[in-house]
Structure formats: structure tokens, C-alpha cells
Amino acid sequence: MPNTTSTADLPRPFYSEWSRSESSSAKALWEWHSALARPLPVGGDGTVSSVEAYFADEYERARNAEPLRTVRESVWRPAYQAVDRHDLDPELLAAQVRASRHLQGSVRFRTASELEDFARQWAIPHARLLASLAGVDYGWMVKRVDELARGFFFLARFLTLPHDVKQGQLFIPVTDLKQNDVHLSELRDGDVNEGVRRVLWKHSIRIRDAFGQGEPILKDLGLRRRLTLKRWWYGSLEVLNEIERRDFDVWSEPVELSVYRKMQVYLLTVFGRSTTA
């Protein structure tokens, strides 16, 4: 089946609705994260040891706000400036460089633990930078941000599953496939059989758990931040509901919310109480 999955409804909870003084920095941090998802060609002879050495050196460069080879100057310079301007933790920039090593070549995670480790190295540092930019820096709140980052990351990859698999990237544990006798070719072809549904149902539970763990932060943010994050929280859950209503078919047509569903999200954002029940 052709891959027609839309990215129109991808959850992007932190990338808009910033104040004027924050917007350019938020954009710079997003450009950094986005560019590292597609790093420039790695130098060296292509061996594992050469690639590891390359990214270890890039990591140290990022920690010290030095020029990178992994992304262009138009990306790394504004990101360094944003970190310096708002007194953010440069280690959170560097952590994403180190994690981007895992996005080279074929991407596989053998177990759920390995997938969660990658999310902690990749999605969470990005979310923590943006949360710090927004003034969310109390320890318990940061832990909730971490959980939301996991949920948004896993859902985004759920929506782009058909494209990812064709590009050699799989953000679902390989053990989940084996336990349900699902072959990678079935995901490439969009063969939504009972085994594939079980795998994707389990992944949806992983996402719902992350959103549930992160939900308590919504009631403790200021009004503007709270409404923005609630909209993305409710919207993301509704996108997940839509996937489940389609019996986990993310291949045959774009995953988009109808006008009616979007209106529901709006009403819940303004009047609803946060709950994953």
C-alpha cells in the first residue's frame, strides 16, 4: 500500500505560541533537534569504530559550543546562542548529538528497554530544553515533562511508521514483533493482520501510559502554558483514538482529525478536566 500518512496532526506541543523574546530561541532548539534527525554524512572510513569516534568528537564539540560537522552552521550557531541567552544547560544539546548516532543507517531496538533508553537520550533532552525555556524547572515538573516527551515522541513515530519502515527505521521493539509472529515485510506492505494489530495495540498502551504519567503537570502551569499543552495533550490522545478507530491501519489513508474531532479537542482544552480514563 502507498504511504499516505499525514504529518499535519503530528504533536508539537512546544513549538509555537511563545512570547516574542522566546520564539526565536524555541525555533533554534527545534531546528537543532530536527537537523540531528537527519545528520550530515559522517566522515571517516565507515567502520563502526570510526562512526563511534566521529560522534564522540561531535558530542564534545557540542558540550563546548564549538562548530559541528553533523549539522550546518545555520543550525548550530543559533542553538548555541539560545542556550547562552537563556542560561540553558548545554549538556542537553550535546546529549541529542550523542543520541543521533543511533539514527545512522538501519534503526532497530531489540527490546522495549532499548527503545525507552533511546527516548531518554533523544526526545527528553530536547523537551527539557524547551521546558526550561518556558520556566518549567521544578524537579517534579521536569519528570512530568519527561513522560510527555516520551508520549509525543512515540506517537509521532507511530504516525510516520509506514515511512520510517521503508527508510529502514523501526521505533517499535523487535521483540514485540517476534512475540506476535509479525515480520517486518508486513509493516512495509501495510498488511494490517491480527498480529500487526496486537503489536500496535501494545504500542498504543505504551503511549497512553506516558501521557497518563505526564498529565499532572497540566494543572500546575500558568494559564497560557496550560491551555497550549492541554490542547496538544487532548489532541494527541484524540489522534491515538482515531488510529484505534481505524483498527490500527496507519497505511491506507492520512491520519487526520475531522472538524468535529478538532472541535471536541478545543472544547476539552477550555472546559475539560485532564484525564486519560
Tab-separated table of C-alpha atoms in Angstrom:
chain	number	residue	atom	x	y	z
A	1	MET	CA	0.000	0.000	0.000
A	2	PRO	CA	1.259	3.522	-0.637
A	3	ASN	CA	2.341	5.523	2.367
A	4	THR	CA	-0.089	8.417	2.650
A	5	THR	CA	0.190	9.037	6.388
A	6	SER	CA	-0.104	12.752	7.036
A	7	THR	CA	2.110	14.745	9.363
A	8	ALA	CA	-0.476	17.516	9.619
A	9	ASP	CA	-1.572	16.398	13.074
A	10	LEU	CA	1.839	15.483	14.472
A	11	PRO	CA	2.020	16.553	18.116
A	12	ARG	CA	4.245	19.592	18.511
A	13	PRO	CA	3.383	20.921	21.955
A	14	PHE	CA	6.268	23.317	22.462
A	15	TYR	CA	6.982	24.734	19.019
A	16	SER	CA	4.513	27.597	18.821
A	17	GLU	CA	2.753	30.229	20.899
A	18	TRP	CA	5.915	31.541	22.535
A	19	SER	CA	6.429	35.101	23.660
A	20	ARG	CA	8.358	37.375	21.342
A	21	SER	CA	11.505	37.107	23.481
A	22	GLU	CA	11.361	33.284	23.416
A	23	SER	CA	10.158	32.448	19.920
A	24	SER	CA	13.491	32.703	18.085
A	25	SER	CA	15.195	30.538	20.709
A	26	ALA	CA	12.420	27.932	20.611
A	27	LYS	CA	12.766	27.801	16.823
A	28	ALA	CA	16.552	27.407	17.085
A	29	LEU	CA	16.187	24.499	19.508
A	30	TRP	CA	13.641	22.843	17.214
A	31	GLU	CA	15.896	23.299	14.172
A	32	TRP	CA	18.753	21.683	16.115
A	33	HIS	CA	16.652	18.663	17.050
A	34	SER	CA	15.161	18.367	13.564
A	35	ALA	CA	18.524	18.604	11.799
A	36	LEU	CA	20.082	15.952	14.032
A	37	ALA	CA	17.322	13.558	12.976
A	38	ARG	CA	18.925	13.763	9.518
A	39	PRO	CA	22.605	14.395	10.278
A	40	LEU	CA	25.016	15.322	7.518
A	41	PRO	CA	27.186	12.484	6.109
A	42	VAL	CA	29.597	11.039	8.643
A	43	GLY	CA	33.309	11.333	7.960
A	44	GLY	CA	35.827	8.539	8.359
A	45	ASP	CA	36.090	5.128	6.721
A	46	GLY	CA	32.588	3.929	7.586
A	47	THR	CA	33.625	1.323	10.153
A	48	VAL	CA	31.761	1.085	13.455
A	49	SER	CA	34.758	2.355	15.401
A	50	SER	CA	35.160	5.306	13.028
A	51	VAL	CA	31.489	6.299	13.359
A	52	GLU	CA	31.645	5.973	17.143
A	53	ALA	CA	34.749	8.182	17.257
A	54	TYR	CA	33.113	10.739	14.983
A	55	PHE	CA	30.042	11.121	17.188
A	56	ALA	CA	32.103	11.110	20.379
A	57	ASP	CA	34.048	14.052	18.988
A	58	GLU	CA	30.848	15.815	17.879
A	59	TYR	CA	29.429	15.332	21.368
A	60	GLU	CA	32.443	17.050	22.934
A	61	ARG	CA	32.229	19.863	20.402
A	62	ALA	CA	28.571	20.432	21.293
A	63	ARG	CA	29.345	20.435	25.016
A	64	ASN	CA	31.883	23.193	24.423
A	65	ALA	CA	29.768	25.173	21.939
A	66	GLU	CA	32.229	24.528	19.123
A	67	PRO	CA	31.446	24.231	15.385
A	68	LEU	CA	29.863	20.920	14.380
A	69	ARG	CA	30.124	18.830	11.244
A	70	THR	CA	26.875	16.945	11.929
A	71	VAL	CA	24.684	19.982	11.203
A	72	ARG	CA	25.195	23.229	9.324
A	73	GLU	CA	26.389	26.452	10.914
A	74	SER	CA	22.958	27.979	10.332
A	75	VAL	CA	21.688	25.363	12.804
A	76	TRP	CA	24.377	25.062	15.471
A	77	ARG	CA	25.134	28.754	15.885
A	78	PRO	CA	21.544	29.880	16.737
A	79	ALA	CA	21.146	26.891	19.071
A	80	TYR	CA	24.303	27.805	20.998
A	81	GLN	CA	23.139	31.404	21.158
A	82	ALA	CA	19.743	30.354	22.506
A	83	VAL	CA	21.341	28.264	25.244
A	84	ASP	CA	23.660	31.123	26.189
A	85	ARG	CA	20.943	33.785	26.067
A	86	HIS	CA	18.560	31.908	28.374
A	87	ASP	CA	21.161	30.165	30.559
A	88	LEU	CA	20.062	26.695	29.461
A	89	ASP	CA	22.029	23.504	30.018
A	90	PRO	CA	24.381	22.893	27.045
A	91	GLU	CA	24.640	19.231	28.035
A	92	LEU	CA	21.058	18.827	26.792
A	93	LEU	CA	22.145	19.946	23.325
A	94	ALA	CA	25.127	17.616	23.402
A	95	ALA	CA	23.021	14.656	24.553
A	96	GLN	CA	20.981	14.877	21.354
A	97	VAL	CA	24.154	14.779	19.274
A	98	ARG	CA	25.222	11.588	21.030
A	99	ALA	CA	21.762	10.059	20.562
A	100	SER	CA	21.720	10.901	16.852
A	101	ARG	CA	24.429	8.259	16.432
A	102	HIS	CA	21.619	5.692	16.693
A	103	LEU	CA	19.840	7.260	13.709
A	104	GLN	CA	22.679	6.333	11.379
A	105	GLY	CA	21.892	3.511	8.975
A	106	SER	CA	19.367	0.851	9.962
A	107	VAL	CA	17.470	1.747	13.147
A	108	ARG	CA	16.353	-1.135	15.365
A	109	PHE	CA	15.621	-1.520	19.074
A	110	ARG	CA	15.692	-5.107	20.229
A	111	THR	CA	13.694	-4.621	23.423
A	112	ALA	CA	11.300	-2.099	24.956
A	113	SER	CA	14.090	-1.145	27.350
A	114	GLU	CA	16.389	-0.212	24.465
A	115	LEU	CA	13.641	1.880	22.874
A	116	GLU	CA	12.972	3.677	26.158
A	117	ASP	CA	16.701	4.325	26.572
A	118	PHE	CA	16.790	5.985	23.167
A	119	ALA	CA	13.785	8.162	24.026
A	120	ARG	CA	15.561	9.264	27.214
A	121	GLN	CA	18.667	10.183	25.232
A	122	TRP	CA	16.894	11.791	22.266
A	123	ALA	CA	13.422	13.186	22.998
A	124	ILE	CA	13.756	14.032	26.681
A	125	PRO	CA	16.794	16.364	26.438
A	126	HIS	CA	15.008	18.332	23.711
A	127	ALA	CA	11.846	18.606	25.805
A	128	ARG	CA	13.813	19.641	28.884
A	129	LEU	CA	15.458	22.483	26.982
A	130	LEU	CA	12.100	23.786	25.839
A	131	ALA	CA	10.579	23.316	29.289
A	132	SER	CA	13.451	25.251	30.839
A	133	LEU	CA	12.958	27.993	28.271
A	134	ALA	CA	9.320	28.120	29.410
A	135	GLY	CA	10.370	28.400	33.048
A	136	VAL	CA	9.365	24.865	33.986
A	137	ASP	CA	12.297	23.785	36.118
A	138	TYR	CA	10.983	22.309	39.370
A	139	GLY	CA	12.201	18.732	39.750
A	140	TRP	CA	8.804	17.033	39.923
A	141	MET	CA	7.541	19.059	36.950
A	142	VAL	CA	10.576	18.092	34.870
A	143	LYS	CA	9.778	14.419	35.495
A	144	ARG	CA	6.288	15.003	34.076
A	145	VAL	CA	7.815	16.759	31.069
A	146	ASP	CA	9.966	13.667	30.526
A	147	GLU	CA	6.870	11.466	30.387
A	148	LEU	CA	5.070	13.787	27.986
A	149	ALA	CA	8.172	13.860	25.790
A	150	ARG	CA	8.061	10.053	25.594
A	151	GLY	CA	4.394	10.121	24.655
A	152	PHE	CA	4.745	12.786	21.968
A	153	PHE	CA	7.823	11.092	20.518
A	154	PHE	CA	6.260	7.626	20.357
A	155	LEU	CA	3.030	8.982	18.862
A	156	ALA	CA	4.888	10.952	16.197
A	157	ARG	CA	6.789	7.830	15.207
A	158	PHE	CA	3.529	5.860	15.240
A	159	LEU	CA	2.078	8.246	12.663
A	160	THR	CA	5.164	8.015	10.451
A	161	LEU	CA	5.537	4.236	10.845
A	162	PRO	CA	4.938	3.437	7.147
A	163	HIS	CA	7.542	5.978	6.020
A	164	ASP	CA	10.023	5.045	8.761
A	165	VAL	CA	9.935	1.337	7.956
A	166	LYS	CA	10.563	1.978	4.271
A	167	GLN	CA	13.549	4.117	5.280
A	168	GLY	CA	14.958	1.297	7.409
A	169	GLN	CA	13.858	2.747	10.742
A	170	LEU	CA	11.702	0.876	13.252
A	171	PHE	CA	10.673	2.568	16.506
A	172	ILE	CA	8.831	-0.472	17.874
A	173	PRO	CA	10.714	-3.173	19.840
A	174	VAL	CA	11.721	-6.119	17.666
A	175	THR	CA	10.710	-8.452	20.493
A	176	ASP	CA	7.108	-7.183	20.156
A	177	LEU	CA	7.120	-8.316	16.527
A	178	LYS	CA	8.593	-11.724	17.349
A	179	GLN	CA	6.141	-12.361	20.184
A	180	ASN	CA	3.258	-11.832	17.756
A	181	ASP	CA	4.861	-13.585	14.772
A	182	VAL	CA	4.941	-10.336	12.775
A	183	HIS	CA	7.500	-9.870	10.019
A	184	LEU	CA	8.989	-6.545	9.021
A	185	SER	CA	7.722	-7.076	5.475
A	186	GLU	CA	4.145	-6.916	6.799
A	187	LEU	CA	4.819	-3.456	8.197
A	188	ARG	CA	6.426	-2.377	4.924
A	189	ASP	CA	3.437	-3.606	2.906
A	190	GLY	CA	0.782	-2.298	5.292
A	191	ASP	CA	-0.612	-5.786	5.913
A	192	VAL	CA	-2.808	-4.963	8.923
A	193	ASN	CA	-3.452	-8.502	10.150
A	194	GLU	CA	-4.272	-9.618	13.684
A	195	GLY	CA	-0.611	-9.910	14.677
A	196	VAL	CA	0.160	-6.379	13.471
A	197	ARG	CA	-2.869	-5.075	15.367
A	198	ARG	CA	-1.667	-6.698	18.583
A	199	VAL	CA	1.782	-5.139	18.163
A	200	LEU	CA	0.350	-1.685	17.519
A	201	TRP	CA	-2.201	-2.029	20.318
A	202	LYS	CA	0.644	-2.742	22.737
A	203	HIS	CA	2.499	0.293	21.418
A	204	SER	CA	-0.622	2.429	21.912
A	205	ILE	CA	-0.697	1.334	25.566
A	206	ARG	CA	2.920	2.470	25.898
A	207	ILE	CA	1.921	5.889	24.567
A	208	ARG	CA	-1.155	6.191	26.782
A	209	ASP	CA	0.920	5.314	29.817
A	210	ALA	CA	3.382	8.103	29.033
A	211	PHE	CA	0.583	10.647	28.620
A	212	GLY	CA	-1.008	9.448	31.843
A	213	GLN	CA	2.252	9.793	33.762
A	214	GLY	CA	2.777	13.305	32.402
A	215	GLU	CA	-0.786	14.560	32.861
A	216	PRO	CA	-0.447	16.015	36.420
A	217	ILE	CA	1.732	18.877	35.145
A	218	LEU	CA	-1.225	20.367	33.263
A	219	LYS	CA	-2.930	21.728	36.376
A	220	ASP	CA	0.205	23.477	37.681
A	221	LEU	CA	1.210	25.548	34.667
A	222	GLY	CA	0.266	29.176	34.120
A	223	LEU	CA	-2.890	29.763	32.099
A	224	ARG	CA	-1.261	30.335	28.687
A	225	ARG	CA	1.148	27.415	29.017
A	226	ARG	CA	-1.591	25.207	30.413
A	227	LEU	CA	-4.014	25.851	27.553
A	228	THR	CA	-1.318	25.257	24.948
A	229	LEU	CA	-0.156	21.994	26.453
A	230	LYS	CA	-3.692	20.809	27.172
A	231	ARG	CA	-4.579	21.323	23.512
A	232	TRP	CA	-1.685	19.156	22.409
A	233	TRP	CA	-2.337	16.612	25.158
A	234	TYR	CA	-6.023	16.194	24.285
A	235	GLY	CA	-5.238	16.415	20.576
A	236	SER	CA	-2.626	13.692	20.764
A	237	LEU	CA	-4.948	11.372	22.666
A	238	GLU	CA	-7.626	12.002	20.061
A	239	VAL	CA	-5.165	11.175	17.262
A	240	LEU	CA	-4.422	7.931	19.109
A	241	ASN	CA	-8.169	7.284	19.419
A	242	GLU	CA	-8.501	7.840	15.673
A	243	ILE	CA	-5.784	5.255	14.987
A	244	GLU	CA	-7.621	2.774	17.193
A	245	ARG	CA	-10.950	3.548	15.499
A	246	ARG	CA	-9.260	2.606	12.223
A	247	ASP	CA	-8.237	-0.707	13.763
A	248	PHE	CA	-4.597	0.465	13.689
A	249	ASP	CA	-4.439	1.000	9.938
A	250	VAL	CA	-1.985	3.893	9.547
A	251	TRP	CA	-1.197	2.957	5.946
A	252	SER	CA	-4.263	3.300	3.740
A	253	GLU	CA	-5.104	6.986	4.270
A	254	PRO	CA	-3.825	10.015	6.177
A	255	VAL	CA	-4.378	10.023	9.925
A	256	GLU	CA	-6.167	13.319	10.398
A	257	LEU	CA	-8.842	14.579	12.748
A	258	SER	CA	-12.212	15.632	11.370
A	259	VAL	CA	-13.587	19.104	12.044
A	260	TYR	CA	-15.891	17.541	14.640
A	261	ARG	CA	-12.995	15.851	16.467
A	262	LYS	CA	-10.937	19.031	16.389
A	263	MET	CA	-13.852	20.927	17.901
A	264	GLN	CA	-14.032	18.323	20.648
A	265	VAL	CA	-10.351	18.875	21.381
A	266	TYR	CA	-10.925	22.625	21.550
A	267	LEU	CA	-13.832	22.268	23.981
A	268	LEU	CA	-11.892	19.854	26.182
A	269	THR	CA	-8.943	22.231	26.185
A	270	VAL	CA	-11.065	25.072	27.504
A	271	PHE	CA	-13.578	23.271	29.685
A	272	GLY	CA	-12.395	19.696	30.195
A	273	ARG	CA	-10.638	18.116	33.114
A	274	SER	CA	-7.427	16.288	32.196
A	275	THR	CA	-7.824	12.541	32.453
A	276	THR	CA	-6.637	9.560	30.439
A	277	ALA	CA	-9.503	7.412	31.671
